Amino acid sequence: MKESSPLRIGMPLPRLGRLAWLATNTVVLASLLAGCATPPPPAPVRYSATVVLLDNDDGTTGKVHVSGSGGMTVLDRSHEATFIGSPTGTTFDLNDGQLQKDFGPALAASPIPPTHFLMYFDFGSTKLTAESRALLPKILDEVGKRPAPDVSVIGHTDTVGDDPVNEALGLSRAKLVADMLAAGRKIEPSKIALESHGKRNLLVPTPDKTVEPRNRRVEVTVR
Amino acid sequence: MAMPTENTRTDGPPIERASRWILAAAVTMAIASMAMPATAETAPQDEVIGYVKTAVPDAEVVAAMNTSNTATTVKAVPGTPVRRGNSLRTGPAGSMGVTFKDNTIISIGPDTEVSVDDYLYEPSKGDLKLGASIGKGTMQYVSGVIAKLKPEAVAIKTPTGTIGVRGTKFVVKVEPTP
């Protein structure tokens, strides 16, 4: 804290009541705390910010809405860029060379994208179908490719049976798959997150009390 | 502000001191929390919302102020947990990549600071939110389930404005102007 601080930590104590002292002390402490959380930049620094839209991994291109003092600008073409705060609609294209020059390390640091698997079960049971059992080595390969994997395992059921039964069945299915993954010894069990959605999150929408093999599943996401 | 009353005084000086201390601490925390960025009230602050997946030193994960009034900084390595309110920080040669629970990916280049101010991922309850701020440096964002289900719940702040996401991948660079 600089000498110009208006808080004057060294103010003689006797002139203040104990209550006032406590309050002052508290404010000083609080402002110190707040100051630690986000060190204020030297006052006159101004920033410029550039946003560049990129292709998604599946080849499609999304959209971003950029809002600043100049209004709102929409980017919807690959490599289209804008300075945040520039007048609405002011965009330019950034070529690959410049993109790599400016963003190379951030792009290179991007983790392996998450991979998803669906495993299916026999009716009312925790018995995996033969096809789904055969997926296990592929899932373990994906786990093994990652230096620090974490996995989410979500169990689901079809709409036959009541809620408590399906919640429990979904969890049993998830647990079975989680145990199989843990047995592969490529991931710490603490990095496997288990959940049951019972019949609340159908892959194929059906009425209640409907047999639907595609809803009896476990979703595995390897991150 | 309520000071100890006659009733508490009869309990004797040590308790009076203790209750004053507690009062001071409570007021301090209340003021400090007002000064800190707003976070979701429904979810605990220390919940793990993602993990560091790639890291090149210097890279660190900085926890916001906790109740013992200390900010904790941990070196980022693959596997380091990221919690709501944490900041991702890199030095001149550093970089890191984080994958969040909803499959959102944020990766940053050197001399960068990004804080994850808001994160809610409870799809079954419809509670979805992602708010991050980049103070300086370079960042790539790849959208996950939150942006897919509720695009308006995602906002990336910069010192000069805000980026709203409509299911997509983009990069952003923040630098001081001369």
PDB file of C-alpha atoms in Angstrom, chain A:
ATOM      1  CA  MET A   1       0.000   0.000   0.000  1.00  0.00           C
ATOM      2  CA  LYS A   2       1.358   3.433  -0.936  1.00  0.00           C
ATOM      3  CA  GLU A   3       1.784   6.504   1.258  1.00  0.00           C
ATOM      4  CA  SER A   4      -1.129   8.159  -0.443  1.00  0.00           C
ATOM      5  CA  SER A   5      -3.524   5.555   0.934  1.00  0.00           C
ATOM      6  CA  PRO A   6      -6.535   7.305   2.429  1.00  0.00           C
ATOM      7  CA  LEU A   7      -6.921   4.561   5.031  1.00  0.00           C
ATOM      8  CA  ARG A   8      -4.062   5.816   7.229  1.00  0.00           C
ATOM      9  CA  ILE A   9      -3.206   2.671   9.127  1.00  0.00           C
ATOM     10  CA  GLY A  10      -0.986   4.609  11.541  1.00  0.00           C
ATOM     11  CA  MET A  11      -3.725   6.923  12.832  1.00  0.00           C
ATOM     12  CA  PRO A  12      -3.325   7.459  16.623  1.00  0.00           C
ATOM     13  CA  LEU A  13      -5.558   4.984  18.383  1.00  0.00           C
ATOM     14  CA  PRO A  14      -6.780   6.978  21.420  1.00  0.00           C
ATOM     15  CA  ARG A  15      -8.673   9.480  19.294  1.00  0.00           C
ATOM     16  CA  LEU A  16     -10.922   6.772  17.978  1.00  0.00           C
ATOM     17  CA  GLY A  17     -13.461   4.804  19.942  1.00  0.00           C
ATOM     18  CA  ARG A  18     -12.807   1.101  20.108  1.00  0.00           C
ATOM     19  CA  LEU A  19     -15.764   0.522  17.849  1.00  0.00           C
ATOM     20  CA  ALA A  20     -14.436   2.929  15.259  1.00  0.00           C
ATOM     21  CA  TRP A  21     -11.037   1.326  15.549  1.00  0.00           C
ATOM     22  CA  LEU A  22     -12.552  -2.082  14.981  1.00  0.00           C
ATOM     23  CA  ALA A  23     -14.492  -0.839  11.982  1.00  0.00           C
ATOM     24  CA  THR A  24     -11.438   0.895  10.467  1.00  0.00           C
ATOM     25  CA  ASN A  25      -9.320  -2.144  11.064  1.00  0.00           C
ATOM     26  CA  THR A  26     -11.921  -4.319   9.436  1.00  0.00           C
ATOM     27  CA  VAL A  27     -12.137  -2.119   6.369  1.00  0.00           C
ATOM     28  CA  VAL A  28      -8.345  -2.044   6.033  1.00  0.00           C
ATOM     29  CA  LEU A  29      -8.198  -5.805   6.338  1.00  0.00           C
ATOM     30  CA  ALA A  30     -11.023  -6.268   3.881  1.00  0.00           C
ATOM     31  CA  SER A  31      -9.484  -3.977   1.315  1.00  0.00           C
ATOM     32  CA  LEU A  32      -6.167  -5.761   1.706  1.00  0.00           C
ATOM     33  CA  LEU A  33      -7.953  -9.051   1.125  1.00  0.00           C
ATOM     34  CA  ALA A  34      -9.834  -7.778  -1.867  1.00  0.00           C
ATOM     35  CA  GLY A  35      -6.574  -6.335  -3.171  1.00  0.00           C
ATOM     36  CA  CYS A  36      -4.846  -9.714  -2.988  1.00  0.00           C
ATOM     37  CA  ALA A  37      -7.564 -11.405  -4.997  1.00  0.00           C
ATOM     38  CA  THR A  38      -7.132  -9.157  -8.027  1.00  0.00           C
ATOM     39  CA  PRO A  39      -4.061  -6.928  -7.944  1.00  0.00           C
ATOM     40  CA  PRO A  40      -5.177  -3.679  -9.538  1.00  0.00           C
ATOM     41  CA  PRO A  41      -3.199  -2.924 -12.715  1.00  0.00           C
ATOM     42  CA  PRO A  42      -1.347   0.391 -12.827  1.00  0.00           C
ATOM     43  CA  ALA A  43      -4.123   2.875 -13.444  1.00  0.00           C
ATOM     44  CA  PRO A  44      -3.378   4.228 -16.965  1.00  0.00           C
ATOM     45  CA  VAL A  45      -2.946   0.861 -18.740  1.00  0.00           C
ATOM     46  CA  ARG A  46      -5.437   0.372 -21.560  1.00  0.00           C
ATOM     47  CA  TYR A  47      -6.106  -2.928 -23.222  1.00  0.00           C
ATOM     48  CA  SER A  48      -7.009  -4.085 -26.670  1.00  0.00           C
ATOM     49  CA  ALA A  49      -8.740  -7.400 -27.203  1.00  0.00           C
ATOM     50  CA  THR A  50      -9.021  -9.368 -30.439  1.00  0.00           C
ATOM     51  CA  VAL A  51     -11.461 -12.230 -31.008  1.00  0.00           C
ATOM     52  CA  VAL A  52     -11.102 -14.725 -33.870  1.00  0.00           C
ATOM     53  CA  LEU A  53     -13.760 -17.327 -34.729  1.00  0.00           C
ATOM     54  CA  LEU A  54     -12.454 -20.804 -35.643  1.00  0.00           C
ATOM     55  CA  ASP A  55     -13.946 -23.941 -37.246  1.00  0.00           C
ATOM     56  CA  ASN A  56     -15.335 -26.556 -34.908  1.00  0.00           C
ATOM     57  CA  ASP A  57     -13.692 -29.980 -34.954  1.00  0.00           C
ATOM     58  CA  ASP A  58     -16.613 -31.361 -36.990  1.00  0.00           C
ATOM     59  CA  GLY A  59     -15.981 -28.794 -39.746  1.00  0.00           C
ATOM     60  CA  THR A  60     -18.958 -26.578 -38.910  1.00  0.00           C
ATOM     61  CA  THR A  61     -18.556 -22.962 -37.850  1.00  0.00           C
ATOM     62  CA  GLY A  62     -20.560 -21.456 -34.986  1.00  0.00           C
ATOM     63  CA  LYS A  63     -21.087 -17.866 -34.027  1.00  0.00           C
ATOM     64  CA  VAL A  64     -19.953 -15.434 -31.362  1.00  0.00           C
ATOM     65  CA  HIS A  65     -21.535 -12.165 -30.281  1.00  0.00           C
ATOM     66  CA  VAL A  66     -18.910  -9.594 -29.327  1.00  0.00           C
ATOM     67  CA  SER A  67     -20.154  -6.639 -27.266  1.00  0.00           C
ATOM     68  CA  GLY A  68     -18.100  -3.585 -26.400  1.00  0.00           C
ATOM     69  CA  SER A  69     -18.258   0.200 -26.355  1.00  0.00           C
ATOM     70  CA  GLY A  70     -18.812   0.304 -30.134  1.00  0.00           C
ATOM     71  CA  GLY A  71     -21.871  -1.950 -30.036  1.00  0.00           C
ATOM     72  CA  MET A  72     -22.358  -5.607 -30.915  1.00  0.00           C
ATOM     73  CA  THR A  73     -20.589  -7.483 -33.701  1.00  0.00           C
ATOM     74  CA  VAL A  74     -21.406 -11.027 -34.833  1.00  0.00           C
ATOM     75  CA  LEU A  75     -18.631 -13.285 -36.118  1.00  0.00           C
ATOM     76  CA  ASP A  76     -19.904 -16.230 -38.165  1.00  0.00           C
ATOM     77  CA  ARG A  77     -17.129 -17.078 -40.662  1.00  0.00           C
ATOM     78  CA  SER A  78     -14.032 -19.119 -39.951  1.00  0.00           C
ATOM     79  CA  HIS A  79     -10.999 -16.880 -39.197  1.00  0.00           C
ATOM     80  CA  GLU A  80     -13.225 -13.779 -39.034  1.00  0.00           C
ATOM     81  CA  ALA A  81     -11.882 -11.422 -36.358  1.00  0.00           C
ATOM     82  CA  THR A  82     -12.772  -8.182 -34.592  1.00  0.00           C
ATOM     83  CA  PHE A  83     -11.310  -5.818 -32.032  1.00  0.00           C
ATOM     84  CA  ILE A  84     -13.666  -5.751 -29.052  1.00  0.00           C
ATOM     85  CA  GLY A  85     -15.029  -2.231 -28.713  1.00  0.00           C
ATOM     86  CA  SER A  86     -14.672  -1.344 -32.385  1.00  0.00           C
ATOM     87  CA  PRO A  87     -17.788  -0.070 -34.225  1.00  0.00           C
ATOM     88  CA  THR A  88     -20.510  -2.645 -34.928  1.00  0.00           C
ATOM     89  CA  GLY A  89     -19.732  -4.863 -37.914  1.00  0.00           C
ATOM     90  CA  THR A  90     -16.028  -3.950 -38.194  1.00  0.00           C
ATOM     91  CA  THR A  91     -14.308  -7.262 -38.895  1.00  0.00           C
ATOM     92  CA  PHE A  92     -11.242  -8.548 -40.699  1.00  0.00           C
ATOM     93  CA  ASP A  93      -9.791 -11.956 -41.605  1.00  0.00           C
ATOM     94  CA  LEU A  94      -6.804 -13.402 -39.796  1.00  0.00           C
ATOM     95  CA  ASN A  95      -4.728 -15.806 -41.905  1.00  0.00           C
ATOM     96  CA  ASP A  96      -3.314 -19.069 -40.582  1.00  0.00           C
ATOM     97  CA  GLY A  97       0.218 -17.700 -40.287  1.00  0.00           C
ATOM     98  CA  GLN A  98      -0.884 -14.820 -38.091  1.00  0.00           C
ATOM     99  CA  LEU A  99      -3.172 -17.137 -36.114  1.00  0.00           C
ATOM    100  CA  GLN A 100      -0.243 -19.431 -35.318  1.00  0.00           C
ATOM    101  CA  LYS A 101       2.017 -16.485 -34.512  1.00  0.00           C
ATOM    102  CA  ASP A 102      -0.457 -14.944 -32.078  1.00  0.00           C
ATOM    103  CA  PHE A 103      -2.137 -18.041 -30.658  1.00  0.00           C
ATOM    104  CA  GLY A 104       0.262 -20.971 -31.317  1.00  0.00           C
ATOM    105  CA  PRO A 105       0.956 -21.908 -27.686  1.00  0.00           C
ATOM    106  CA  ALA A 106      -2.707 -21.536 -26.615  1.00  0.00           C
ATOM    107  CA  LEU A 107      -3.806 -23.744 -29.534  1.00  0.00           C
ATOM    108  CA  ALA A 108      -1.069 -26.297 -28.830  1.00  0.00           C
ATOM    109  CA  ALA A 109      -2.102 -26.471 -25.154  1.00  0.00           C
ATOM    110  CA  SER A 110      -5.618 -27.601 -26.048  1.00  0.00           C
ATOM    111  CA  PRO A 111      -6.281 -31.016 -24.468  1.00  0.00           C
ATOM    112  CA  ILE A 112      -7.399 -34.105 -26.417  1.00  0.00           C
ATOM    113  CA  PRO A 113     -11.150 -33.543 -26.903  1.00  0.00           C
ATOM    114  CA  PRO A 114     -13.504 -35.695 -24.773  1.00  0.00           C
ATOM    115  CA  THR A 115     -14.717 -38.965 -26.327  1.00  0.00           C
ATOM    116  CA  HIS A 116     -18.141 -40.524 -25.720  1.00  0.00           C
ATOM    117  CA  PHE A 117     -19.306 -44.143 -25.649  1.00  0.00           C
ATOM    118  CA  LEU A 118     -22.697 -45.762 -25.170  1.00  0.00           C
ATOM    119  CA  MET A 119     -22.942 -49.240 -23.650  1.00  0.00           C
ATOM    120  CA  TYR A 120     -26.245 -51.146 -23.681  1.00  0.00           C
ATOM    121  CA  PHE A 121     -27.775 -53.673 -21.294  1.00  0.00           C
ATOM    122  CA  ASP A 122     -30.176 -56.601 -21.304  1.00  0.00           C
ATOM    123  CA  PHE A 123     -33.693 -55.909 -20.024  1.00  0.00           C
ATOM    124  CA  GLY A 124     -33.903 -55.165 -16.308  1.00  0.00           C
ATOM    125  CA  SER A 125     -30.348 -56.276 -15.662  1.00  0.00           C
ATOM    126  CA  THR A 126     -26.765 -55.176 -15.297  1.00  0.00           C
ATOM    127  CA  LYS A 127     -25.676 -57.569 -18.029  1.00  0.00           C
ATOM    128  CA  LEU A 128     -23.938 -55.739 -20.889  1.00  0.00           C
ATOM    129  CA  THR A 129     -24.807 -56.736 -24.430  1.00  0.00           C
ATOM    130  CA  ALA A 130     -22.028 -58.599 -26.218  1.00  0.00           C
ATOM    131  CA  GLU A 131     -21.390 -55.654 -28.581  1.00  0.00           C
ATOM    132  CA  SER A 132     -21.060 -53.239 -25.694  1.00  0.00           C
ATOM    133  CA  ARG A 133     -18.765 -55.520 -23.739  1.00  0.00           C
ATOM    134  CA  ALA A 134     -16.520 -55.525 -26.812  1.00  0.00           C
ATOM    135  CA  LEU A 135     -16.223 -51.707 -26.525  1.00  0.00           C
ATOM    136  CA  LEU A 136     -14.292 -51.916 -23.280  1.00  0.00           C
ATOM    137  CA  PRO A 137     -10.794 -52.184 -24.829  1.00  0.00           C
ATOM    138  CA  LYS A 138     -11.540 -49.127 -27.001  1.00  0.00           C
ATOM    139  CA  ILE A 139     -12.616 -47.125 -23.970  1.00  0.00           C
ATOM    140  CA  LEU A 140      -9.491 -48.153 -22.089  1.00  0.00           C
ATOM    141  CA  ASP A 141      -7.376 -47.112 -25.094  1.00  0.00           C
ATOM    142  CA  GLU A 142      -8.927 -43.646 -24.949  1.00  0.00           C
ATOM    143  CA  VAL A 143      -8.247 -43.500 -21.207  1.00  0.00           C
ATOM    144  CA  GLY A 144      -4.650 -44.608 -21.781  1.00  0.00           C
ATOM    145  CA  LYS A 145      -4.036 -41.933 -24.432  1.00  0.00           C
ATOM    146  CA  ARG A 146      -4.527 -39.199 -21.868  1.00  0.00           C
ATOM    147  CA  PRO A 147      -1.863 -38.195 -19.345  1.00  0.00           C
ATOM    148  CA  ALA A 148      -4.456 -37.287 -16.696  1.00  0.00           C
ATOM    149  CA  PRO A 149      -7.811 -38.823 -17.606  1.00  0.00           C
ATOM    150  CA  ASP A 150     -11.090 -38.324 -15.818  1.00  0.00           C
ATOM    151  CA  VAL A 151     -14.188 -40.254 -16.748  1.00  0.00           C
ATOM    152  CA  SER A 152     -17.894 -39.701 -16.227  1.00  0.00           C
ATOM    153  CA  VAL A 153     -20.172 -42.749 -16.138  1.00  0.00           C
ATOM    154  CA  ILE A 154     -23.933 -42.133 -16.219  1.00  0.00           C
ATOM    155  CA  GLY A 155     -26.402 -45.011 -15.947  1.00  0.00           C
ATOM    156  CA  HIS A 156     -29.870 -44.952 -17.560  1.00  0.00           C
ATOM    157  CA  THR A 157     -32.909 -47.221 -17.850  1.00  0.00           C
ATOM    158  CA  ASP A 158     -35.969 -47.542 -20.035  1.00  0.00           C
ATOM    159  CA  THR A 159     -39.381 -46.533 -18.670  1.00  0.00           C
ATOM    160  CA  VAL A 160     -40.461 -49.964 -17.431  1.00  0.00           C
ATOM    161  CA  GLY A 161     -40.644 -49.975 -13.635  1.00  0.00           C
ATOM    162  CA  ASP A 162     -41.036 -47.256 -11.029  1.00  0.00           C
ATOM    163  CA  ASP A 163     -38.616 -44.443 -10.216  1.00  0.00           C
ATOM    164  CA  PRO A 164     -36.740 -45.888  -7.221  1.00  0.00           C
ATOM    165  CA  VAL A 165     -36.123 -49.167  -9.040  1.00  0.00           C
ATOM    166  CA  ASN A 166     -34.839 -47.373 -12.114  1.00  0.00           C
ATOM    167  CA  GLU A 167     -32.640 -44.969 -10.145  1.00  0.00           C
ATOM    168  CA  ALA A 168     -31.047 -47.968  -8.421  1.00  0.00           C
ATOM    169  CA  LEU A 169     -30.734 -49.950 -11.653  1.00  0.00           C
ATOM    170  CA  GLY A 170     -29.120 -46.983 -13.431  1.00  0.00           C
ATOM    171  CA  LEU A 171     -26.600 -46.686 -10.608  1.00  0.00           C
ATOM    172  CA  SER A 172     -25.850 -50.433 -10.625  1.00  0.00           C
ATOM    173  CA  ARG A 173     -25.203 -50.276 -14.369  1.00  0.00           C
ATOM    174  CA  ALA A 174     -22.911 -47.273 -13.953  1.00  0.00           C
ATOM    175  CA  LYS A 175     -21.073 -48.974 -11.113  1.00  0.00           C
ATOM    176  CA  LEU A 176     -20.522 -52.119 -13.157  1.00  0.00           C
ATOM    177  CA  VAL A 177     -18.940 -50.119 -15.974  1.00  0.00           C
ATOM    178  CA  ALA A 178     -16.892 -48.003 -13.535  1.00  0.00           C
ATOM    179  CA  ASP A 179     -15.531 -51.149 -11.886  1.00  0.00           C
ATOM    180  CA  MET A 180     -14.557 -52.569 -15.266  1.00  0.00           C
ATOM    181  CA  LEU A 181     -12.745 -49.327 -16.141  1.00  0.00           C
ATOM    182  CA  ALA A 182     -10.991 -49.185 -12.782  1.00  0.00           C
ATOM    183  CA  ALA A 183      -9.880 -52.800 -13.255  1.00  0.00           C
ATOM    184  CA  GLY A 184      -8.016 -51.664 -16.394  1.00  0.00           C
ATOM    185  CA  ARG A 185      -5.644 -49.801 -14.043  1.00  0.00           C
ATOM    186  CA  LYS A 186      -5.280 -46.842 -16.383  1.00  0.00           C
ATOM    187  CA  ILE A 187      -7.214 -44.419 -14.208  1.00  0.00           C
ATOM    188  CA  GLU A 188      -7.469 -43.666 -10.493  1.00  0.00           C
ATOM    189  CA  PRO A 189     -10.887 -44.741  -9.184  1.00  0.00           C
ATOM    190  CA  SER A 190     -11.269 -41.246  -7.651  1.00  0.00           C
ATOM    191  CA  LYS A 191     -11.242 -39.778 -11.176  1.00  0.00           C
ATOM    192  CA  ILE A 192     -14.308 -41.811 -12.199  1.00  0.00           C
ATOM    193  CA  ALA A 193     -17.564 -39.916 -11.497  1.00  0.00           C
ATOM    194  CA  LEU A 194     -20.687 -42.092 -11.120  1.00  0.00           C
ATOM    195  CA  GLU A 195     -24.259 -40.967 -11.651  1.00  0.00           C
ATOM    196  CA  SER A 196     -27.714 -42.425 -12.288  1.00  0.00           C
ATOM    197  CA  HIS A 197     -30.373 -40.619 -14.267  1.00  0.00           C
ATOM    198  CA  GLY A 198     -32.802 -43.555 -13.967  1.00  0.00           C
ATOM    199  CA  LYS A 199     -35.523 -43.058 -16.566  1.00  0.00           C
ATOM    200  CA  ARG A 200     -35.319 -39.258 -16.422  1.00  0.00           C
ATOM    201  CA  ASN A 201     -33.066 -38.797 -19.438  1.00  0.00           C
ATOM    202  CA  LEU A 202     -34.192 -40.983 -22.314  1.00  0.00           C
ATOM    203  CA  LEU A 203     -32.075 -41.332 -25.439  1.00  0.00           C
ATOM    204  CA  VAL A 204     -35.182 -42.372 -27.395  1.00  0.00           C
ATOM    205  CA  PRO A 205     -38.328 -40.650 -26.111  1.00  0.00           C
ATOM    206  CA  THR A 206     -41.041 -43.193 -25.224  1.00  0.00           C
ATOM    207  CA  PRO A 207     -44.240 -43.275 -23.153  1.00  0.00           C
ATOM    208  CA  ASP A 208     -44.015 -44.676 -19.624  1.00  0.00           C
ATOM    209  CA  LYS A 209     -43.842 -48.481 -19.174  1.00  0.00           C
ATOM    210  CA  THR A 210     -42.174 -48.960 -22.556  1.00  0.00           C
ATOM    211  CA  VAL A 211     -39.483 -51.502 -23.317  1.00  0.00           C
ATOM    212  CA  GLU A 212     -36.744 -49.720 -25.295  1.00  0.00           C
ATOM    213  CA  PRO A 213     -33.302 -51.339 -25.506  1.00  0.00           C
ATOM    214  CA  ARG A 214     -31.627 -48.080 -26.606  1.00  0.00           C
ATOM    215  CA  ASN A 215     -32.626 -46.398 -23.360  1.00  0.00           C
ATOM    216  CA  ARG A 216     -31.018 -49.135 -21.214  1.00  0.00           C
ATOM    217  CA  ARG A 217     -27.547 -47.689 -21.397  1.00  0.00           C
ATOM    218  CA  VAL A 218     -24.493 -46.260 -19.711  1.00  0.00           C
ATOM    219  CA  GLU A 219     -22.910 -43.109 -21.155  1.00  0.00           C
ATOM    220  CA  VAL A 220     -19.161 -42.983 -20.736  1.00  0.00           C
ATOM    221  CA  THR A 221     -17.271 -39.730 -21.337  1.00  0.00           C
ATOM    222  CA  VAL A 222     -13.485 -39.936 -21.339  1.00  0.00           C
ATOM    223  CA  ARG A 223     -11.892 -36.518 -20.761  1.00  0.00           C
TER     224      ARG A 223
END
